PDB file of C-alpha atoms in Angstrom:
ATOM      1  CA  UNK A   1      21.669 122.031 143.176  1.00  0.00           C
ATOM      2  CA  UNK A   2      21.996 118.270 142.678  1.00  0.00           C
ATOM      3  CA  UNK A   3      18.980 118.048 140.383  1.00  0.00           C
ATOM      4  CA  UNK A   4      19.937 120.873 137.999  1.00  0.00           C
ATOM      5  CA  UNK A   5      23.564 119.722 137.993  1.00  0.00           C
ATOM      6  CA  UNK A   6      22.547 116.179 137.071  1.00  0.00           C
ATOM      7  CA  UNK A   7      20.083 117.416 134.469  1.00  0.00           C
ATOM      8  CA  UNK A   8      22.729 119.599 132.846  1.00  0.00           C
ATOM      9  CA  UNK A   9      25.192 116.709 132.745  1.00  0.00           C
ATOM     10  CA  UNK A  10      22.682 114.337 131.156  1.00  0.00           C
ATOM     11  CA  UNK A  11      21.488 116.956 128.680  1.00  0.00           C
ATOM     12  CA  UNK A  12      25.047 117.759 127.632  1.00  0.00           C
ATOM     13  CA  UNK A  13      25.951 114.122 127.040  1.00  0.00           C
ATOM     14  CA  UNK A  14      23.142 111.539 127.203  1.00  0.00           C
ATOM     15  CA  UNK A  15      23.983 108.384 129.155  1.00  0.00           C
ATOM     16  CA  UNK A  16      22.641 104.846 129.089  1.00  0.00           C
ATOM     17  CA  UNK A  17      22.713 104.588 132.896  1.00  0.00           C
ATOM     18  CA  UNK A  18      23.517 106.852 135.842  1.00  0.00           C
ATOM     19  CA  UNK A  19      25.232 105.426 138.929  1.00  0.00           C
ATOM     20  CA  UNK A  20      25.261 107.705 141.972  1.00  0.00           C
ATOM     21  CA  UNK A  21      27.104 107.170 145.249  1.00  0.00           C
ATOM     22  CA  UNK A  22      26.288 108.890 148.508  1.00  0.00           C
ATOM     23  CA  UNK A  23      26.715 108.907 152.258  1.00  0.00           C
ATOM     24  CA  UNK A  24      23.576 108.520 154.350  1.00  0.00           C
ATOM     25  CA  UNK A  25      22.224 108.555 157.853  1.00  0.00           C
ATOM     26  CA  UNK A  26      20.645 105.377 159.134  1.00  0.00           C
ATOM     27  CA  UNK A  27      16.923 105.369 159.909  1.00  0.00           C
ATOM     28  CA  UNK A  28      16.482 101.614 160.251  1.00  0.00           C
ATOM     29  CA  UNK A  29      17.931 100.759 163.698  1.00  0.00           C
ATOM     30  CA  UNK A  30      19.419  97.560 162.266  1.00  0.00           C
ATOM     31  CA  UNK A  31      21.794  99.480 159.989  1.00  0.00           C
ATOM     32  CA  UNK A  32      25.305 100.189 161.242  1.00  0.00           C
ATOM     33  CA  UNK A  33      28.112 102.429 159.950  1.00  0.00           C
ATOM     34  CA  UNK A  34      29.529 101.000 156.729  1.00  0.00           C
ATOM     35  CA  UNK A  35      26.299  99.216 155.752  1.00  0.00           C
ATOM     36  CA  UNK A  36      25.197  99.672 152.151  1.00  0.00           C
ATOM     37  CA  UNK A  37      21.706 100.331 150.780  1.00  0.00           C
ATOM     38  CA  UNK A  38      20.528 100.276 147.166  1.00  0.00           C
ATOM     39  CA  UNK A  39      17.886 102.933 146.598  1.00  0.00           C
ATOM     40  CA  UNK A  40      14.707 101.264 145.387  1.00  0.00           C
ATOM     41  CA  UNK A  41      12.821 104.536 145.549  1.00  0.00           C
ATOM     42  CA  UNK A  42      13.495 108.034 146.849  1.00  0.00           C
ATOM     43  CA  UNK A  43      10.914 110.045 148.758  1.00  0.00           C
ATOM     44  CA  UNK A  44      11.123 113.771 149.437  1.00  0.00           C
ATOM     45  CA  UNK A  45       9.115 114.671 152.523  1.00  0.00           C
ATOM     46  CA  UNK A  46       5.563 113.440 152.091  1.00  0.00           C
ATOM     47  CA  UNK A  47       5.735 113.870 148.321  1.00  0.00           C
ATOM     48  CA  UNK A  48       5.861 111.457 145.449  1.00  0.00           C
ATOM     49  CA  UNK A  49       8.579 108.869 145.011  1.00  0.00           C
ATOM     50  CA  UNK A  50      10.990 108.408 142.143  1.00  0.00           C
ATOM     51  CA  UNK A  51      13.156 105.448 141.283  1.00  0.00           C
ATOM     52  CA  UNK A  52      13.096 101.924 139.898  1.00  0.00           C
ATOM     53  CA  UNK A  53      12.468  99.321 142.593  1.00  0.00           C
ATOM     54  CA  UNK A  54      12.872  96.432 140.140  1.00  0.00           C
ATOM     55  CA  UNK A  55      16.303  97.603 138.997  1.00  0.00           C
ATOM     56  CA  UNK A  56      17.337  98.179 142.613  1.00  0.00           C
ATOM     57  CA  UNK A  57      16.322  94.626 143.505  1.00  0.00           C
ATOM     58  CA  UNK A  58      18.480  93.285 140.657  1.00  0.00           C
ATOM     59  CA  UNK A  59      21.438  95.338 141.853  1.00  0.00           C
ATOM     60  CA  UNK A  60      20.933  94.163 145.433  1.00  0.00           C
ATOM     61  CA  UNK A  61      20.857  90.499 144.372  1.00  0.00           C
ATOM     62  CA  UNK A  62      23.946  90.989 142.219  1.00  0.00           C
ATOM     63  CA  UNK A  63      25.887  92.513 145.107  1.00  0.00           C
ATOM     64  CA  UNK A  64      24.764  89.830 147.551  1.00  0.00           C
ATOM     65  CA  UNK A  65      25.958  87.148 145.116  1.00  0.00           C
ATOM     66  CA  UNK A  66      29.354  88.866 145.178  1.00  0.00           C
ATOM     67  CA  UNK A  67      29.432  88.850 148.967  1.00  0.00           C
ATOM     68  CA  UNK A  68      28.401  92.496 149.382  1.00  0.00           C
ATOM     69  CA  UNK A  69      25.326  92.938 151.583  1.00  0.00           C
ATOM     70  CA  UNK A  70      23.204  95.782 150.198  1.00  0.00           C
ATOM     71  CA  UNK A  71      19.440  95.617 150.761  1.00  0.00           C
ATOM     72  CA  UNK A  72      17.166  97.591 148.461  1.00  0.00           C
ATOM     73  CA  UNK A  73      14.725 100.003 150.037  1.00  0.00           C
ATOM     74  CA  UNK A  74      13.322 103.492 150.367  1.00  0.00           C
ATOM     75  CA  UNK A  75      15.654 106.466 150.800  1.00  0.00           C
ATOM     76  CA  UNK A  76      14.252 109.638 152.366  1.00  0.00           C
ATOM     77  CA  UNK A  77      15.670 112.864 150.932  1.00  0.00           C
ATOM     78  CA  UNK A  78      15.513 115.892 153.242  1.00  0.00           C
ATOM     79  CA  UNK A  79      16.418 119.547 152.858  1.00  0.00           C
ATOM     80  CA  UNK A  80      18.184 119.696 156.237  1.00  0.00           C
ATOM     81  CA  UNK A  81      20.347 117.102 158.007  1.00  0.00           C
ATOM     82  CA  UNK A  82      18.757 115.047 160.783  1.00  0.00           C
ATOM     83  CA  UNK A  83      21.012 115.664 163.770  1.00  0.00           C
ATOM     84  CA  UNK A  84      19.266 113.836 166.614  1.00  0.00           C
ATOM     85  CA  UNK A  85      17.961 110.327 167.260  1.00  0.00           C
ATOM     86  CA  UNK A  86      14.499 111.842 167.792  1.00  0.00           C
ATOM     87  CA  UNK A  87      14.478 113.498 164.367  1.00  0.00           C
ATOM     88  CA  UNK A  88      15.582 110.250 162.749  1.00  0.00           C
ATOM     89  CA  UNK A  89      12.934 108.297 164.645  1.00  0.00           C
ATOM     90  CA  UNK A  90      10.213 110.696 163.489  1.00  0.00           C
ATOM     91  CA  UNK A  91      11.411 110.376 159.901  1.00  0.00           C
ATOM     92  CA  UNK A  92      11.396 106.601 160.171  1.00  0.00           C
ATOM     93  CA  UNK A  93       7.900 106.600 161.704  1.00  0.00           C
ATOM     94  CA  UNK A  94       6.559 108.377 158.642  1.00  0.00           C
ATOM     95  CA  UNK A  95       7.343 105.463 156.325  1.00  0.00           C
ATOM     96  CA  UNK A  96       9.531 102.475 155.591  1.00  0.00           C
ATOM     97  CA  UNK A  97      12.668 104.513 154.960  1.00  0.00           C
ATOM     98  CA  UNK A  98      15.996 102.750 155.460  1.00  0.00           C
ATOM     99  CA  UNK A  99      18.304 105.765 155.263  1.00  0.00           C
ATOM    100  CA  UNK A 100      18.207 109.532 154.764  1.00  0.00           C
ATOM    101  CA  UNK A 101      20.189 111.694 152.356  1.00  0.00           C
ATOM    102  CA  UNK A 102      19.964 115.227 150.944  1.00  0.00           C
ATOM    103  CA  UNK A 103      20.331 114.818 147.180  1.00  0.00           C
ATOM    104  CA  UNK A 104      19.188 111.408 145.935  1.00  0.00           C
ATOM    105  CA  UNK A 105      15.588 112.345 145.126  1.00  0.00           C
ATOM    106  CA  UNK A 106      16.711 115.164 142.871  1.00  0.00           C
ATOM    107  CA  UNK A 107      19.410 113.122 141.125  1.00  0.00           C
ATOM    108  CA  UNK A 108      17.054 110.200 140.513  1.00  0.00           C
ATOM    109  CA  UNK A 109      14.300 112.548 139.392  1.00  0.00           C
ATOM    110  CA  UNK A 110      16.516 114.208 136.799  1.00  0.00           C
ATOM    111  CA  UNK A 111      17.513 110.803 135.436  1.00  0.00           C
ATOM    112  CA  UNK A 112      13.953 109.479 135.441  1.00  0.00           C
ATOM    113  CA  UNK A 113      12.648 112.550 133.600  1.00  0.00           C
ATOM    114  CA  UNK A 114      15.110 111.780 130.806  1.00  0.00           C
ATOM    115  CA  UNK A 115      14.454 108.056 130.674  1.00  0.00           C
ATOM    116  CA  UNK A 116      17.914 107.222 132.029  1.00  0.00           C
ATOM    117  CA  UNK A 117      18.093 104.211 134.393  1.00  0.00           C
ATOM    118  CA  UNK A 118      19.487 105.262 137.766  1.00  0.00           C
ATOM    119  CA  UNK A 119      21.309 103.122 140.332  1.00  0.00           C
ATOM    120  CA  UNK A 120      21.725 104.796 143.720  1.00  0.00           C
ATOM    121  CA  UNK A 121      24.184 103.325 146.214  1.00  0.00           C
ATOM    122  CA  UNK A 122      24.294 104.716 149.751  1.00  0.00           C
ATOM    123  CA  UNK A 123      26.465 103.897 152.752  1.00  0.00           C
ATOM    124  CA  UNK A 124      25.541 104.584 156.365  1.00  0.00           C
ATOM    125  CA  UNK A 125      27.833 106.906 158.303  1.00  0.00           C
ATOM    126  CA  UNK A 126      25.743 107.661 161.397  1.00  0.00           C
ATOM    127  CA  UNK A 127      23.285 105.119 162.723  1.00  0.00           C
ATOM    128  CA  UNK A 128      19.731 105.870 163.854  1.00  0.00           C
ATOM    129  CA  UNK A 129      20.536 106.267 167.548  1.00  0.00           C
ATOM    130  CA  UNK A 130      23.559 108.543 167.104  1.00  0.00           C
ATOM    131  CA  UNK A 131      23.394 112.326 167.482  1.00  0.00           C
ATOM    132  CA  UNK A 132      25.519 114.529 165.269  1.00  0.00           C
ATOM    133  CA  UNK A 133      27.226 117.778 166.317  1.00  0.00           C
ATOM    134  CA  UNK A 134      25.556 121.056 165.382  1.00  0.00           C
ATOM    135  CA  UNK A 135      28.356 122.103 163.045  1.00  0.00           C
ATOM    136  CA  UNK A 136      27.297 119.315 160.664  1.00  0.00           C
ATOM    137  CA  UNK A 137      24.248 121.367 159.710  1.00  0.00           C
ATOM    138  CA  UNK A 138      26.450 124.300 158.702  1.00  0.00           C
ATOM    139  CA  UNK A 139      28.728 121.999 156.735  1.00  0.00           C
ATOM    140  CA  UNK A 140      25.843 120.271 154.950  1.00  0.00           C
ATOM    141  CA  UNK A 141      24.152 123.474 153.834  1.00  0.00           C
ATOM    142  CA  UNK A 142      27.276 125.520 153.057  1.00  0.00           C
ATOM    143  CA  UNK A 143      26.902 127.331 149.716  1.00  0.00           C
ATOM    144  CA  UNK A 144      29.400 127.245 146.882  1.00  0.00           C
ATOM    145  CA  UNK A 145      31.161 124.096 148.136  1.00  0.00           C
ATOM    146  CA  UNK A 146      32.554 125.884 151.223  1.00  0.00           C
ATOM    147  CA  UNK A 147      32.115 122.927 153.610  1.00  0.00           C
ATOM    148  CA  UNK A 148      35.722 122.903 154.762  1.00  0.00           C
ATOM    149  CA  UNK A 149      35.545 126.474 156.050  1.00  0.00           C
ATOM    150  CA  UNK A 150      33.009 125.301 158.616  1.00  0.00           C
ATOM    151  CA  UNK A 151      34.867 122.055 159.247  1.00  0.00           C
ATOM    152  CA  UNK A 152      38.070 123.938 160.032  1.00  0.00           C
ATOM    153  CA  UNK A 153      36.144 126.321 162.249  1.00  0.00           C
ATOM    154  CA  UNK A 154      34.965 123.336 164.280  1.00  0.00           C
ATOM    155  CA  UNK A 155      38.565 122.525 165.173  1.00  0.00           C
ATOM    156  CA  UNK A 156      38.566 125.454 167.605  1.00  0.00           C
ATOM    157  CA  UNK A 157      36.596 123.289 170.025  1.00  0.00           C
ATOM    158  CA  UNK A 158      38.187 120.160 171.505  1.00  0.00           C
ATOM    159  CA  UNK A 159      34.861 118.321 171.536  1.00  0.00           C
ATOM    160  CA  UNK A 160      33.983 119.346 167.994  1.00  0.00           C
ATOM    161  CA  UNK A 161      37.445 118.384 166.771  1.00  0.00           C
ATOM    162  CA  UNK A 162      36.948 114.919 168.270  1.00  0.00           C
ATOM    163  CA  UNK A 163      33.549 114.621 166.597  1.00  0.00           C
ATOM    164  CA  UNK A 164      35.056 115.740 163.304  1.00  0.00           C
ATOM    165  CA  UNK A 165      37.744 113.078 163.558  1.00  0.00           C
ATOM    166  CA  UNK A 166      35.170 110.359 164.244  1.00  0.00           C
ATOM    167  CA  UNK A 167      33.022 111.429 161.297  1.00  0.00           C
ATOM    168  CA  UNK A 168      36.051 111.580 159.014  1.00  0.00           C
ATOM    169  CA  UNK A 169      37.010 108.002 159.908  1.00  0.00           C
ATOM    170  CA  UNK A 170      33.469 106.814 159.318  1.00  0.00           C
ATOM    171  CA  UNK A 171      33.357 108.648 155.999  1.00  0.00           C
ATOM    172  CA  UNK A 172      36.540 106.931 154.848  1.00  0.00           C
ATOM    173  CA  UNK A 173      35.086 103.539 155.741  1.00  0.00           C
ATOM    174  CA  UNK A 174      31.879 104.397 153.892  1.00  0.00           C
ATOM    175  CA  UNK A 175      33.861 105.593 150.897  1.00  0.00           C
ATOM    176  CA  UNK A 176      35.709 102.289 150.649  1.00  0.00           C
ATOM    177  CA  UNK A 177      32.437 100.340 150.838  1.00  0.00           C
ATOM    178  CA  UNK A 178      30.886 102.517 148.139  1.00  0.00           C
ATOM    179  CA  UNK A 179      33.923 102.115 145.915  1.00  0.00           C
ATOM    180  CA  UNK A 180      33.786  98.319 146.157  1.00  0.00           C
ATOM    181  CA  UNK A 181      30.071  98.245 145.367  1.00  0.00           C
ATOM    182  CA  UNK A 182      30.413 100.761 142.547  1.00  0.00           C
ATOM    183  CA  UNK A 183      33.105  98.750 140.790  1.00  0.00           C
ATOM    184  CA  UNK A 184      30.930  95.641 141.022  1.00  0.00           C
ATOM    185  CA  UNK A 185      27.959  97.497 139.539  1.00  0.00           C
ATOM    186  CA  UNK A 186      29.988  99.087 136.746  1.00  0.00           C
ATOM    187  CA  UNK A 187      31.480  95.712 135.806  1.00  0.00           C
ATOM    188  CA  UNK A 188      27.971  94.232 135.684  1.00  0.00           C
ATOM    189  CA  UNK A 189      26.836  97.087 133.443  1.00  0.00           C
ATOM    190  CA  UNK A 190      29.823  96.540 131.145  1.00  0.00           C
ATOM    191  CA  UNK A 191      29.069  92.807 131.006  1.00  0.00           C
ATOM    192  CA  UNK A 192      25.420  93.412 130.161  1.00  0.00           C
ATOM    193  CA  UNK A 193      24.089  92.012 133.434  1.00  0.00           C
ATOM    194  CA  UNK A 194      22.566  95.415 134.236  1.00  0.00           C
ATOM    195  CA  UNK A 195      21.147  98.145 131.969  1.00  0.00           C
ATOM    196  CA  UNK A 196      23.684 100.451 130.368  1.00  0.00           C
ATOM    197  CA  UNK A 197      26.855  99.970 128.426  1.00  0.00           C
ATOM    198  CA  UNK A 198      29.606 102.207 127.200  1.00  0.00           C
ATOM    199  CA  UNK A 199      27.899 105.453 128.216  1.00  0.00           C
ATOM    200  CA  UNK A 200      27.835 105.281 132.003  1.00  0.00           C
ATOM    201  CA  UNK A 201      27.706 108.431 134.116  1.00  0.00           C
ATOM    202  CA  UNK A 202      29.079 107.955 137.637  1.00  0.00           C
ATOM    203  CA  UNK A 203      28.026 110.463 140.297  1.00  0.00           C
ATOM    204  CA  UNK A 204      30.388 110.465 143.286  1.00  0.00           C
ATOM    205  CA  UNK A 205      29.550 111.473 146.859  1.00  0.00           C
ATOM    206  CA  UNK A 206      29.474 115.246 146.897  1.00  0.00           C
ATOM    207  CA  UNK A 207      31.013 115.403 150.358  1.00  0.00           C
ATOM    208  CA  UNK A 208      34.036 113.176 150.690  1.00  0.00           C
ATOM    209  CA  UNK A 209      34.873 113.410 154.372  1.00  0.00           C
ATOM    210  CA  UNK A 210      32.100 115.264 156.190  1.00  0.00           C
ATOM    211  CA  UNK A 211      28.788 113.465 155.728  1.00  0.00           C
ATOM    212  CA  UNK A 212      25.732 114.603 157.674  1.00  0.00           C
ATOM    213  CA  UNK A 213      22.763 112.488 158.604  1.00  0.00           C
ATOM    214  CA  UNK A 214      20.985 113.118 155.425  1.00  0.00           C
ATOM    215  CA  UNK A 215      24.444 112.616 153.968  1.00  0.00           C
ATOM    216  CA  UNK A 216      25.077 114.219 150.641  1.00  0.00           C
TER     217      UNK A 216
END
């Protein structure tokens, strides 16, 4: 749904640049919760990549100069969340992916097809060696924005409720990091240091407190 939604937004009101924010699961073992990544390219499975590595490198340098560490690299977009360290390791072994998400490829593809520069910022919630509870898969793939029905259902289990609390705290931390980076990027766009100008389309994380590995 992310691709058609982004396409419809850009078709309805053309933008000079699209900035998207998203949670992600770490694939690079060096990345920890709260670490930021600028998407140089997005890869879906073994398919083609989309994105602008040169623009991502500029954004990464800009953020580093402002004291915000955010390496640029490849983001793997999957159709299902990666719940186990083994699944993340297999995904990492297939390429040089830094993190995994579930929407970035489609968002970037919609922007690229319309000639709109895209800046994708992602923040790690679960690192490469961390397993996620099974209910995350139901939350991540819930139709019609019904994630919280599954999240509330998880509260029936003491263990799941604890896991939910941990993920919620991590999501808040990631949200703060994304907000700081986003403001820096938007100010740079407004100042002319990055492509864009008055017509900037921000895309927020589609899941605010329950990010899966392959965060949305």
